Short mmCIF file of N, CA and C and ligand atoms in Angstrom, two decimals:
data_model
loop_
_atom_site.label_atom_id
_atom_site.label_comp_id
_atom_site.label_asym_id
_atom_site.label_seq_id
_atom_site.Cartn_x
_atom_site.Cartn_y
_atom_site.Cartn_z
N UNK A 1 -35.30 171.94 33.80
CA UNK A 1 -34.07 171.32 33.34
C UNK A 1 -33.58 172.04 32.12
N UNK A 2 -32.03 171.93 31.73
CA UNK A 2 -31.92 172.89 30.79
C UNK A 2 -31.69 171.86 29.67
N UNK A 3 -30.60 172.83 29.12
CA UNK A 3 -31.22 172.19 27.22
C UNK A 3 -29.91 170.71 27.30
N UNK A 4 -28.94 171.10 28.14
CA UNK A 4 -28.49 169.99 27.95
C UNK A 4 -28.77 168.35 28.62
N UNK A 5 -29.82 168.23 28.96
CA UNK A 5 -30.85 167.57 29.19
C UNK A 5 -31.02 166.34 28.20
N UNK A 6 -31.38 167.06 27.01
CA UNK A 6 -31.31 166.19 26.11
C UNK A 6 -30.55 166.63 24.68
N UNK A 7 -30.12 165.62 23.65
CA UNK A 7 -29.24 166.21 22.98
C UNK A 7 -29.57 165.98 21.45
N UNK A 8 -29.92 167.12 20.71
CA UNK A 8 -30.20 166.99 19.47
C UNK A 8 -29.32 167.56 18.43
N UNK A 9 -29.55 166.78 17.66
CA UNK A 9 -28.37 167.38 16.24
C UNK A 9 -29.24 167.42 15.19
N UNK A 10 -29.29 168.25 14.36
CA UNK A 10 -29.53 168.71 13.31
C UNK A 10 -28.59 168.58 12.13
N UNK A 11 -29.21 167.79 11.21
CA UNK A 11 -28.75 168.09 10.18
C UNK A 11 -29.82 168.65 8.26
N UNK A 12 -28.66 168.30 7.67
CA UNK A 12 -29.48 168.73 6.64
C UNK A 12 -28.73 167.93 5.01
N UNK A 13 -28.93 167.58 4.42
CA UNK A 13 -28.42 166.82 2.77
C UNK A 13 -28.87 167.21 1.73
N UNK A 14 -28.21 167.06 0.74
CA UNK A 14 -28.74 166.63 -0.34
C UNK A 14 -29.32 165.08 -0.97
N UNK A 15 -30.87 165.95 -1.52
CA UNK A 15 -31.00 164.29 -1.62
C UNK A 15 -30.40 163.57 -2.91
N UNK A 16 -29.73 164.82 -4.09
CA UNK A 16 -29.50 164.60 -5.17
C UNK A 16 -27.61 164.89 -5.01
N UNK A 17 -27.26 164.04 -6.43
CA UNK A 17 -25.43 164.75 -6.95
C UNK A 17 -25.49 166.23 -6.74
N UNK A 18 -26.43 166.41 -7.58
CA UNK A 18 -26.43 167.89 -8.31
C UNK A 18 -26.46 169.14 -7.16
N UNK A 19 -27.36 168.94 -6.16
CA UNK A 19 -27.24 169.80 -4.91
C UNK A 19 -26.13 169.19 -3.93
N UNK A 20 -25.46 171.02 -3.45
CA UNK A 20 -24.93 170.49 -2.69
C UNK A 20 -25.20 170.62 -0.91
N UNK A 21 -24.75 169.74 -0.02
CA UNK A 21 -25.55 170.12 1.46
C UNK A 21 -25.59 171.40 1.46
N UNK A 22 -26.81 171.85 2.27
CA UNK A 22 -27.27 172.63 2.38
C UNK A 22 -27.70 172.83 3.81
N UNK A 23 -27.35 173.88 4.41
CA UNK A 23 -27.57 174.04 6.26
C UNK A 23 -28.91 174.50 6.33
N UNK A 24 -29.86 173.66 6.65
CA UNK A 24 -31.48 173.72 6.80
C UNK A 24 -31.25 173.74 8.53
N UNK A 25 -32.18 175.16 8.37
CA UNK A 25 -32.14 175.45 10.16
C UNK A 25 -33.19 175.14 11.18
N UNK A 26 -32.93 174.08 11.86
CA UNK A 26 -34.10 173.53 12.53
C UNK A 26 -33.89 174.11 13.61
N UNK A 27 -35.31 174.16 14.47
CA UNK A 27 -35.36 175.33 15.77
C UNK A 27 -35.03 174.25 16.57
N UNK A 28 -34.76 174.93 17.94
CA UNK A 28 -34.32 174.20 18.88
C UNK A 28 -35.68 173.22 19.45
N UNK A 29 -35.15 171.97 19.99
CA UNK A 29 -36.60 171.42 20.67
C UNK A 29 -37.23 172.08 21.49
N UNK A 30 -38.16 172.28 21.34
CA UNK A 30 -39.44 172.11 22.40
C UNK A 30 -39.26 171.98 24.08
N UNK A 31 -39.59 172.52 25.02
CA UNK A 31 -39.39 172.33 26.05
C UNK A 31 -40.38 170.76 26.00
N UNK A 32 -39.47 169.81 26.75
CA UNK A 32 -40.98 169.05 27.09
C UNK A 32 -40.78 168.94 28.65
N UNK A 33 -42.05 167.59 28.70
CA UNK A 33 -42.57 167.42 29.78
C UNK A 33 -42.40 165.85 30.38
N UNK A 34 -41.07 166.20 31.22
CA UNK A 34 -40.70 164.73 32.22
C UNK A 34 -39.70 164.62 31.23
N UNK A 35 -38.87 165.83 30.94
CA UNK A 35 -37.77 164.85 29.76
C UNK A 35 -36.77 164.39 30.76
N UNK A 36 -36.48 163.02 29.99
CA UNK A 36 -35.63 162.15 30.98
C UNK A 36 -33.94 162.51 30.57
N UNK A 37 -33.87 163.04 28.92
CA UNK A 37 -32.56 163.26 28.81
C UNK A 37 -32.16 162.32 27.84
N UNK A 38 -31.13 162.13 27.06
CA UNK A 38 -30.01 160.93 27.26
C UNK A 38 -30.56 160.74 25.50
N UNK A 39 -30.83 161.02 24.55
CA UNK A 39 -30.88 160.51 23.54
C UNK A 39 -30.19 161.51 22.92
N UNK A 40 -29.42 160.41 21.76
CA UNK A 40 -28.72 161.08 21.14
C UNK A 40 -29.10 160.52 19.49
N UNK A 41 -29.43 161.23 18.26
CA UNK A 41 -29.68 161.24 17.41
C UNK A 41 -28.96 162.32 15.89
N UNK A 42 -28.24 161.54 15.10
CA UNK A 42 -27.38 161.77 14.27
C UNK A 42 -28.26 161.41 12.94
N UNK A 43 -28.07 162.77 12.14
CA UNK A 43 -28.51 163.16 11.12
C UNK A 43 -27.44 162.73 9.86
N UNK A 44 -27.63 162.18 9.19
CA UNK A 44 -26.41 162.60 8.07
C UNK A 44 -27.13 162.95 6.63
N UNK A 45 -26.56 162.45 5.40
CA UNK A 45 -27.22 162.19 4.42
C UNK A 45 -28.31 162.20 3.86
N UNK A 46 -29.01 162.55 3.12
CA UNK A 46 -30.36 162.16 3.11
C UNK A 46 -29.76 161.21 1.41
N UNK A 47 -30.19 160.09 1.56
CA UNK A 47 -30.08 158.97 0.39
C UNK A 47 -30.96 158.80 -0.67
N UNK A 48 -30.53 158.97 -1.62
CA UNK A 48 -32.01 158.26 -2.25
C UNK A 48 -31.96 157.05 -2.97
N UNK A 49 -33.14 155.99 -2.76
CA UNK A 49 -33.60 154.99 -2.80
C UNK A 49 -33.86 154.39 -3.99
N UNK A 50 -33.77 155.35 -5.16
CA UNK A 50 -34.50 155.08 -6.90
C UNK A 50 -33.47 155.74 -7.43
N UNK A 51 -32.46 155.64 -7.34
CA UNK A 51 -31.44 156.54 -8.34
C UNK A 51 -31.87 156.33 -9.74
N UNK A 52 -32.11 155.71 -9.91
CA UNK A 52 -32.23 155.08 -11.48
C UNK A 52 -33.71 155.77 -12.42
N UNK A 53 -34.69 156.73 -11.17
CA UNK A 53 -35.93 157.22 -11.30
C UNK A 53 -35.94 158.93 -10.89
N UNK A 54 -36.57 159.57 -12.01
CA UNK A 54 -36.88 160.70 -10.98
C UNK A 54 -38.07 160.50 -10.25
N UNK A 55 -37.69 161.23 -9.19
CA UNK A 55 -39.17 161.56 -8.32
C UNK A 55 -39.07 162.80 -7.21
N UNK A 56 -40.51 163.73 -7.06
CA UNK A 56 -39.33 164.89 -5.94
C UNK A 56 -38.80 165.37 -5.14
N UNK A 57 -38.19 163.87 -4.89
CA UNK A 57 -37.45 164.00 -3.41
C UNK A 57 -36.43 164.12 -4.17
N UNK A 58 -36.09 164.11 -5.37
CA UNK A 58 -34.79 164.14 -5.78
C UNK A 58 -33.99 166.01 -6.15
N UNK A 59 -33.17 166.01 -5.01
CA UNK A 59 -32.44 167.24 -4.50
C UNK A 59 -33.30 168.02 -3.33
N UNK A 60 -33.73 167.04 -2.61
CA UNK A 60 -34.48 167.20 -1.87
C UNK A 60 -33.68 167.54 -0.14
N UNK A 61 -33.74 168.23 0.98
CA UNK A 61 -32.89 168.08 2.09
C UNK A 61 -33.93 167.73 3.40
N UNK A 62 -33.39 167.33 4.00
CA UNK A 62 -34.26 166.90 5.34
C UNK A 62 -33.50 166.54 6.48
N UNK A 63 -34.10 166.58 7.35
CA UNK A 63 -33.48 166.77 9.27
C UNK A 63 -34.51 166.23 9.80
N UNK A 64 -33.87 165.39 10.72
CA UNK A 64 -34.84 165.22 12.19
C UNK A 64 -34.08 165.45 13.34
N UNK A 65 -35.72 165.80 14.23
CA UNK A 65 -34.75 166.30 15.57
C UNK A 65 -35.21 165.01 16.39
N UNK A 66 -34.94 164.41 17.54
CA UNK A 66 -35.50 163.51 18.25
C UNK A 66 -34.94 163.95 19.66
N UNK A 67 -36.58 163.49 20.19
CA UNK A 67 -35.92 164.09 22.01
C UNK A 67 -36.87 163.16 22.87
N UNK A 68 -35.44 162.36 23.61
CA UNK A 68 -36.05 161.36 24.56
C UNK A 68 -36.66 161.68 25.80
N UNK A 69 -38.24 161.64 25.97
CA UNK A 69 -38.34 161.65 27.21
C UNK A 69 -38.45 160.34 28.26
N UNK A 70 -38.59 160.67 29.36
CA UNK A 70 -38.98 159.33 30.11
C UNK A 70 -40.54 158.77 29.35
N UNK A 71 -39.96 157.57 29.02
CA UNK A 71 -41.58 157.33 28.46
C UNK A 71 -41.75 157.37 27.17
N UNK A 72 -41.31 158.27 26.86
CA UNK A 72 -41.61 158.58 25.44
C UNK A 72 -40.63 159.33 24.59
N UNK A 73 -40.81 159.30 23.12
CA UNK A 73 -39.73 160.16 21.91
C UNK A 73 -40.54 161.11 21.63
N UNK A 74 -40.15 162.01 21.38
CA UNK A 74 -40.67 162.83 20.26
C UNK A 74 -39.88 163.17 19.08
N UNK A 75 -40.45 163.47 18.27
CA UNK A 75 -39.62 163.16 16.81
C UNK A 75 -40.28 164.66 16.07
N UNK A 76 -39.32 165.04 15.60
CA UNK A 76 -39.98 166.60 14.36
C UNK A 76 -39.16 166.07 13.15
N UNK A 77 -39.97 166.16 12.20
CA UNK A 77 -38.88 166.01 10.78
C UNK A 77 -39.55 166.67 10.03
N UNK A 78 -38.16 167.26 9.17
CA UNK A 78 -38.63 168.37 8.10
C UNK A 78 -37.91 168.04 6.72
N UNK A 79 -38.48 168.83 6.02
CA UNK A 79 -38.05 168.46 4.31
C UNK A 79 -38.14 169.83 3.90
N UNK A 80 -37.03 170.18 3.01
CA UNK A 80 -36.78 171.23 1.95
C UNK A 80 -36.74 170.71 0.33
N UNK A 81 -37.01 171.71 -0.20
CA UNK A 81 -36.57 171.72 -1.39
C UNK A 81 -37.11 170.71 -2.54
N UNK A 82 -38.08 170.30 -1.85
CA UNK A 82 -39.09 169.03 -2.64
C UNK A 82 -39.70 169.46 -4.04
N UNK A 83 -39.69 168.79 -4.59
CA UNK A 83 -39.70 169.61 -6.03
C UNK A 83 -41.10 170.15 -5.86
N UNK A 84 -41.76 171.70 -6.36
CA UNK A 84 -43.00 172.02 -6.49
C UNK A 84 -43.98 170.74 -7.33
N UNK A 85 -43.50 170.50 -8.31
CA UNK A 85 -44.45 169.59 -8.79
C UNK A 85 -45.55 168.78 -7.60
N UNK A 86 -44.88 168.17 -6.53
CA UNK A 86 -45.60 167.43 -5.47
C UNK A 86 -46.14 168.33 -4.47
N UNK A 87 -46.32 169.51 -5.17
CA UNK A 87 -47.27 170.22 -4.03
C UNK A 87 -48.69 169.66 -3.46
N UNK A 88 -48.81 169.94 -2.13
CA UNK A 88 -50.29 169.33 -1.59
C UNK A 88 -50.07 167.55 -1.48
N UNK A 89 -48.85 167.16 -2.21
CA UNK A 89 -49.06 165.22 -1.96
C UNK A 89 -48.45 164.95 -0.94
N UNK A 90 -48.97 164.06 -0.31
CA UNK A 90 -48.69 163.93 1.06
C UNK A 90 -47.33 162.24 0.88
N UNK A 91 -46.66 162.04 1.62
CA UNK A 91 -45.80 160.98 1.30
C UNK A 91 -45.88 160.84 2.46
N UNK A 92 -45.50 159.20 2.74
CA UNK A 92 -45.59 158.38 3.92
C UNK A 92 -44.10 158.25 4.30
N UNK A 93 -43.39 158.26 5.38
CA UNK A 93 -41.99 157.91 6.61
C UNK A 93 -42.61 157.97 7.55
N UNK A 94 -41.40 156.73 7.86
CA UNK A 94 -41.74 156.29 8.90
C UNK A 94 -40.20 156.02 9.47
N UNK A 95 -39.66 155.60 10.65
CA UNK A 95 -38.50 155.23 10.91
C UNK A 95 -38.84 153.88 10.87
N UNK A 96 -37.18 153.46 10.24
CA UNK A 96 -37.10 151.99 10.05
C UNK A 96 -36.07 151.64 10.87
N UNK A 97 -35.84 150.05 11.16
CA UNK A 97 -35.35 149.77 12.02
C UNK A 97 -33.84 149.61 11.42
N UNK A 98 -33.52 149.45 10.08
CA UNK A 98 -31.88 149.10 9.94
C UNK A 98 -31.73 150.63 9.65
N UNK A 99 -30.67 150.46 8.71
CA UNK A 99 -29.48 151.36 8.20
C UNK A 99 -30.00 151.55 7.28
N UNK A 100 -29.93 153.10 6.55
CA UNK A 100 -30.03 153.96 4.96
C UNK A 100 -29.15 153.59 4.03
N UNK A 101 -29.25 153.03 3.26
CA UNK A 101 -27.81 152.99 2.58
C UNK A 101 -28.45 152.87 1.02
N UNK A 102 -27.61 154.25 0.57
CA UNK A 102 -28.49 154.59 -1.19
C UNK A 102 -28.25 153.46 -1.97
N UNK A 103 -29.44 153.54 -2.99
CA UNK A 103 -29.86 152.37 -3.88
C UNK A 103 -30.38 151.42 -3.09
N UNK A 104 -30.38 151.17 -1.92
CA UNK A 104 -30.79 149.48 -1.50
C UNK A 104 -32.09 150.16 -0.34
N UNK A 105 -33.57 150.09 -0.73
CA UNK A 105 -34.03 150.41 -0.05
C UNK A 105 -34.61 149.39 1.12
N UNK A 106 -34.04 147.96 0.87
CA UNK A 106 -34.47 146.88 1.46
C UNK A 106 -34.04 147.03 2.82
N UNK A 107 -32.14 148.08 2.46
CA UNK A 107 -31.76 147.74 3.75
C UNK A 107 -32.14 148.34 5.42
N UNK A 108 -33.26 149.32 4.85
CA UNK A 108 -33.49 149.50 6.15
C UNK A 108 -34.60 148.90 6.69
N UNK A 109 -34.68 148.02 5.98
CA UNK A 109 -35.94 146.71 6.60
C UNK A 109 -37.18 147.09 7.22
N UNK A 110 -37.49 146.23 8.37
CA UNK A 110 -38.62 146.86 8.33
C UNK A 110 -39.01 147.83 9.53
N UNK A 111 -40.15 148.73 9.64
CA UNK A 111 -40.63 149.12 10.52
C UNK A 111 -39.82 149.42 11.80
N UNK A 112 -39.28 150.54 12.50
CA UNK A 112 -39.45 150.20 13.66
C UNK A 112 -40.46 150.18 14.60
N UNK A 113 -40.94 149.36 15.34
CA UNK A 113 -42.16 148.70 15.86
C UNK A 113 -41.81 148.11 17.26
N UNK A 114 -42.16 148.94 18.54
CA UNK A 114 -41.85 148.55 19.78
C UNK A 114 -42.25 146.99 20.52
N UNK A 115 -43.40 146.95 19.61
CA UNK A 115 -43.72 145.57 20.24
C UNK A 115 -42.52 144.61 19.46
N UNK A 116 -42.20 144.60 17.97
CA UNK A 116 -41.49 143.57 17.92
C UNK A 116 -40.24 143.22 18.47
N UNK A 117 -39.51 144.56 18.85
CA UNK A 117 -38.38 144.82 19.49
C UNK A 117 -38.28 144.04 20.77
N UNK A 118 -39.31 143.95 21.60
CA UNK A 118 -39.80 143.47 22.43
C UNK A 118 -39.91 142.09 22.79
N UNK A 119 -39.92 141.63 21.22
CA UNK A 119 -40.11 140.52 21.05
C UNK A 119 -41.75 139.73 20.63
N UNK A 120 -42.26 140.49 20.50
CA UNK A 120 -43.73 140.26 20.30
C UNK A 120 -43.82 139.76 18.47
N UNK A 121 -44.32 138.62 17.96
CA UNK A 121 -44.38 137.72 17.33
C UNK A 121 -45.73 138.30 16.27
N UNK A 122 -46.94 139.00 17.09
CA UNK A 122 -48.05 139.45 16.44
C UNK A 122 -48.32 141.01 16.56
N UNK A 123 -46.84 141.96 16.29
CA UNK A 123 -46.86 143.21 16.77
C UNK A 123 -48.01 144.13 16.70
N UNK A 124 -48.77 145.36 17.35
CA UNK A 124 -49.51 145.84 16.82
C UNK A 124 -48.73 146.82 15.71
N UNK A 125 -49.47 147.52 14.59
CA UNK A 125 -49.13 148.33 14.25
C UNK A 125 -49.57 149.33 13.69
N UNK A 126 -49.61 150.71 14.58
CA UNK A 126 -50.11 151.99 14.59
C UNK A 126 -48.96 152.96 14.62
N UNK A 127 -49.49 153.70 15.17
CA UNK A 127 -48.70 155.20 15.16
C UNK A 127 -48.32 155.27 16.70
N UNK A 128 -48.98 154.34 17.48
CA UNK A 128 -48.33 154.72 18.80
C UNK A 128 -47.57 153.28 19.35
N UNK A 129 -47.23 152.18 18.31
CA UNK A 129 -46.47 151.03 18.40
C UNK A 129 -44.97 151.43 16.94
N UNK A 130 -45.18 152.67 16.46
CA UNK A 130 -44.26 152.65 15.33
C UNK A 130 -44.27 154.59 15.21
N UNK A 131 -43.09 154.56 14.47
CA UNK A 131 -42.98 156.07 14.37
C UNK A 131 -43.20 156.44 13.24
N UNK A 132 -44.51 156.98 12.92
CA UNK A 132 -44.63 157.60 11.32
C UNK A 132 -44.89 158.88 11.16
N UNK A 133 -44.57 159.65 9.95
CA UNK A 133 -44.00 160.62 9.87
C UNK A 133 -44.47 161.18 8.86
N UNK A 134 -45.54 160.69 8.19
CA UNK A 134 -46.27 161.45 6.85
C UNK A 134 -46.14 163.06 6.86
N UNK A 135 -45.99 163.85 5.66
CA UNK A 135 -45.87 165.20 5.49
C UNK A 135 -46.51 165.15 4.32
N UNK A 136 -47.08 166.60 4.36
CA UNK A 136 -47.71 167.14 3.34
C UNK A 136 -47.10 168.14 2.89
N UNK A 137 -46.63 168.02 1.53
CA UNK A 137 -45.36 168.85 0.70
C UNK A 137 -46.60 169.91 0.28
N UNK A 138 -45.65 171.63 0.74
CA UNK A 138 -46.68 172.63 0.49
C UNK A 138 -46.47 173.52 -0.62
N UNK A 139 -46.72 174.69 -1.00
CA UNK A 139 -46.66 175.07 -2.12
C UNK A 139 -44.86 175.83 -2.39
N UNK A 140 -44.21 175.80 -1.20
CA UNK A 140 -43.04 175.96 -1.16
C UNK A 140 -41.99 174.88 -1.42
N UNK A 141 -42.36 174.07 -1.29
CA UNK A 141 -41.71 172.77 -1.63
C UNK A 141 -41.08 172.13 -0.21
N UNK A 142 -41.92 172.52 0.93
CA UNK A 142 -41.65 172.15 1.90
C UNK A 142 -42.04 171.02 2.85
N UNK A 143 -42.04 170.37 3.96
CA UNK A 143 -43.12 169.47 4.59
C UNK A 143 -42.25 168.91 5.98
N UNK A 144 -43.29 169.17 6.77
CA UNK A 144 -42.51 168.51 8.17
C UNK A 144 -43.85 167.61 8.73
N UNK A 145 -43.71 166.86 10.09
CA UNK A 145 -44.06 165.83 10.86
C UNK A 145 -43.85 165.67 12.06
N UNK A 146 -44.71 165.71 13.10
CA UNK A 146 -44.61 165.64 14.53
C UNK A 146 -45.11 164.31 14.91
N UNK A 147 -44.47 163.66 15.40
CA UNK A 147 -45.08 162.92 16.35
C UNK A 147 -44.43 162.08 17.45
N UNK A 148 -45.00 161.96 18.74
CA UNK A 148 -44.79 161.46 19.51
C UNK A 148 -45.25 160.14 20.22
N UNK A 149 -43.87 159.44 20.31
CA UNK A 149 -44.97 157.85 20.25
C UNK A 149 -44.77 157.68 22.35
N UNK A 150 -45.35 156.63 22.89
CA UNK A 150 -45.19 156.42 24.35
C UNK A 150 -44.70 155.04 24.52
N UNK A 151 -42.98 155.31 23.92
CA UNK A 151 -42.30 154.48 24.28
C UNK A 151 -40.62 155.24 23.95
N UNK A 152 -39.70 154.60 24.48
CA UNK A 152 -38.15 155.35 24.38
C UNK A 152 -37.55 154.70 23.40
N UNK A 153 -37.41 155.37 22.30
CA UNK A 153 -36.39 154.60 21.25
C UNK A 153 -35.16 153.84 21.78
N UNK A 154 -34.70 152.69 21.76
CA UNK A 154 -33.63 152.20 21.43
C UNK A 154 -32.84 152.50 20.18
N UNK A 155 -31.34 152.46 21.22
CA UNK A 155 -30.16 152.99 20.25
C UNK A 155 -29.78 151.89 19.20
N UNK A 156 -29.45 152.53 18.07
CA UNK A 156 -28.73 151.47 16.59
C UNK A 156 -28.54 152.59 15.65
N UNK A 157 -28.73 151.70 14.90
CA UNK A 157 -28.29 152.75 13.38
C UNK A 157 -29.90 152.67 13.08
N UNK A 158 -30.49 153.48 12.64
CA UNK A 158 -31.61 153.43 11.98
C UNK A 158 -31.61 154.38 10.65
N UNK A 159 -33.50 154.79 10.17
CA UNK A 159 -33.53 155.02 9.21
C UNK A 159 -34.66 155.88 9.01
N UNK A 160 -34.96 157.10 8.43
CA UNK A 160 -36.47 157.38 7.88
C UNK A 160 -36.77 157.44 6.82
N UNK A 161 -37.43 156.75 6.25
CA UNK A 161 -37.55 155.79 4.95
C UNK A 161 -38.94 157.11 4.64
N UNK A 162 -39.00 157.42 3.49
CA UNK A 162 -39.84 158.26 2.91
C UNK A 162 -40.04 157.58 1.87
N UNK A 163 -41.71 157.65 1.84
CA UNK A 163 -42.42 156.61 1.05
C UNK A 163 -43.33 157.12 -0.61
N UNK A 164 -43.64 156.64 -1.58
CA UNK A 164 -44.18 157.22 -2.69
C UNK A 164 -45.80 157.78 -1.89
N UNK A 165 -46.46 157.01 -1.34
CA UNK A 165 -47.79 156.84 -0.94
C UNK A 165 -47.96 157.35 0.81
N UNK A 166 -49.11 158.31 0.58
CA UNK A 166 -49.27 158.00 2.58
C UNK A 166 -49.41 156.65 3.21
N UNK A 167 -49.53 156.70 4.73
CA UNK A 167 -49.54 155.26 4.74
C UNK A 167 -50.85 154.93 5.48
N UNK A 168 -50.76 153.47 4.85
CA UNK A 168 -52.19 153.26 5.14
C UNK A 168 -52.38 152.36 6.50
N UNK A 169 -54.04 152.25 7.26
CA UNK A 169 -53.66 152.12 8.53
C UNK A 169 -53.03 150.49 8.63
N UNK A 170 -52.68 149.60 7.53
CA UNK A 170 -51.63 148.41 7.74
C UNK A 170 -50.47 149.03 7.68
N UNK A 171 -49.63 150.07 7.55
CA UNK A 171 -48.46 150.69 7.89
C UNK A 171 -47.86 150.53 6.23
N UNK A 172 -48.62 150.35 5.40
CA UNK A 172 -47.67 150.12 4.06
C UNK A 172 -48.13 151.74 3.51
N UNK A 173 -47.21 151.69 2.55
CA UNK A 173 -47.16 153.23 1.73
C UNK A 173 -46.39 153.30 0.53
N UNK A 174 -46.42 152.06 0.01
CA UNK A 174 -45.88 152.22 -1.28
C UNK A 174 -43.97 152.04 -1.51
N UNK A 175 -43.56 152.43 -2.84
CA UNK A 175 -42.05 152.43 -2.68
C UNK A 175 -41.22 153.15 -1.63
N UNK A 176 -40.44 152.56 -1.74
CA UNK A 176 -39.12 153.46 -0.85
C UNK A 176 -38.45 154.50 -1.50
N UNK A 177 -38.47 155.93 -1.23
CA UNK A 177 -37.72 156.73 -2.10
C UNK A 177 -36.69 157.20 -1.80
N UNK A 178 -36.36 157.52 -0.70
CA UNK A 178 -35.24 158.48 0.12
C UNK A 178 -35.03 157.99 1.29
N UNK A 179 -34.14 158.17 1.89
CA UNK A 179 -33.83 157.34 3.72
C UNK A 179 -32.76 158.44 4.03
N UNK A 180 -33.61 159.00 5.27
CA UNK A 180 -32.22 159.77 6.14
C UNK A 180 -31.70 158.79 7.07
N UNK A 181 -30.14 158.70 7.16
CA UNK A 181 -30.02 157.73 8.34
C UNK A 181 -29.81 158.43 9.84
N UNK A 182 -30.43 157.55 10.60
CA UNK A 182 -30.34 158.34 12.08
C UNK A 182 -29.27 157.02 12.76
N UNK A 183 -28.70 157.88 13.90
CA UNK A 183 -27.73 156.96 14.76
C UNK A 183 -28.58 157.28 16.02
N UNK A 184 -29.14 156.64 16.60
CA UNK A 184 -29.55 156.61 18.22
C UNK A 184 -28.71 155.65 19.37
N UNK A 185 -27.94 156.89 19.65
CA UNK A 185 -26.99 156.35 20.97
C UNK A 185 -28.04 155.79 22.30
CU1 CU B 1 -41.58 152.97 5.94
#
């Protein structure tokens, strides 16, 4: 099947005033396997969450790619420009289920989490019931994240909430620092 199969957008932000966007070049997806097609995922902004704090996500840029297969997402996300200071620290994202919207890190609530979507009352929560996205910022000031969960995102406005802390296996990770918002058609 070819590439228009499935449909990814790339983008790239600033996470700060002071920088301005910046075209961070993400490779094309991945061939996969049983892709069903049909997701569509919108990059904008990358926000940040602590205006009022430094920390070094601040002028920071980041992209995700997302590609629906039957069955399953796969998700790549990358980060530029992270301040050296946080070299080697690893920070916890994850996609959240609302909307990014700077200063208010509440609003992208919580988790997205297939079982609760579902409707499930006592969700599990792992890495293959939720999409997390931990990176390890390298001596370039860089950091990306693969993972693939075995279930198909539903479309909304969502969020990838980048966290002070990795996350731990209850899914917490500390403050909210930055949120790229994603649109999944
Ligand atoms: Cu999170």
């Amino acid at each position: 099947m070819g590439r228009q199969g499935r449909t990814v957008l790339r983008g790239a932000v600033a996470l700060g005033v002071a920088v301005p966007a910046v075209a961070l070049a993400l490779q094309p997806a991945q061939a996969g396997n049983g892709d069903g097609g049909g997701a569509v995922v919108a990059v904008d902004d990358l926000r940040d969450l602590q205006p009022g704090r430094v920390d070094p996500l601040d002028g920071a840029t980041a992209g995700l790619t997302v590609v629906r297969h039957d069955g399953s997402t796969s998700f790549t996300f990358r980060l530029q420009h992270v301040q050296k200071t946080a070299s080697e620290r690893v920070f916890g994202a994850h996609l959240h289920v609302g909307p990014c919207v700077a200063g208010d890190g509440g609003a992208a609530k919580a988790h997205y989490n297939t079982d609760s979507l579902a409707g499930d009352t006592t969700p599990e929560i792992s890495r293959d019931t939720e999409v997390w996205l931990d990176f390890q910022v390298n001596a370039g000031g860089s950091g990306h994240a693969f993972a693939t969960v075995p279930f198909e995102i539903q479309p909304g406005q969502r969020s990838v909430v980048v966290h002070a802390l990795p996350t731990a296996p209850n899914g917490t990770a500390g403050d909210r620092l930055a949120c790229l918002p994603v649109v999944v058609r």
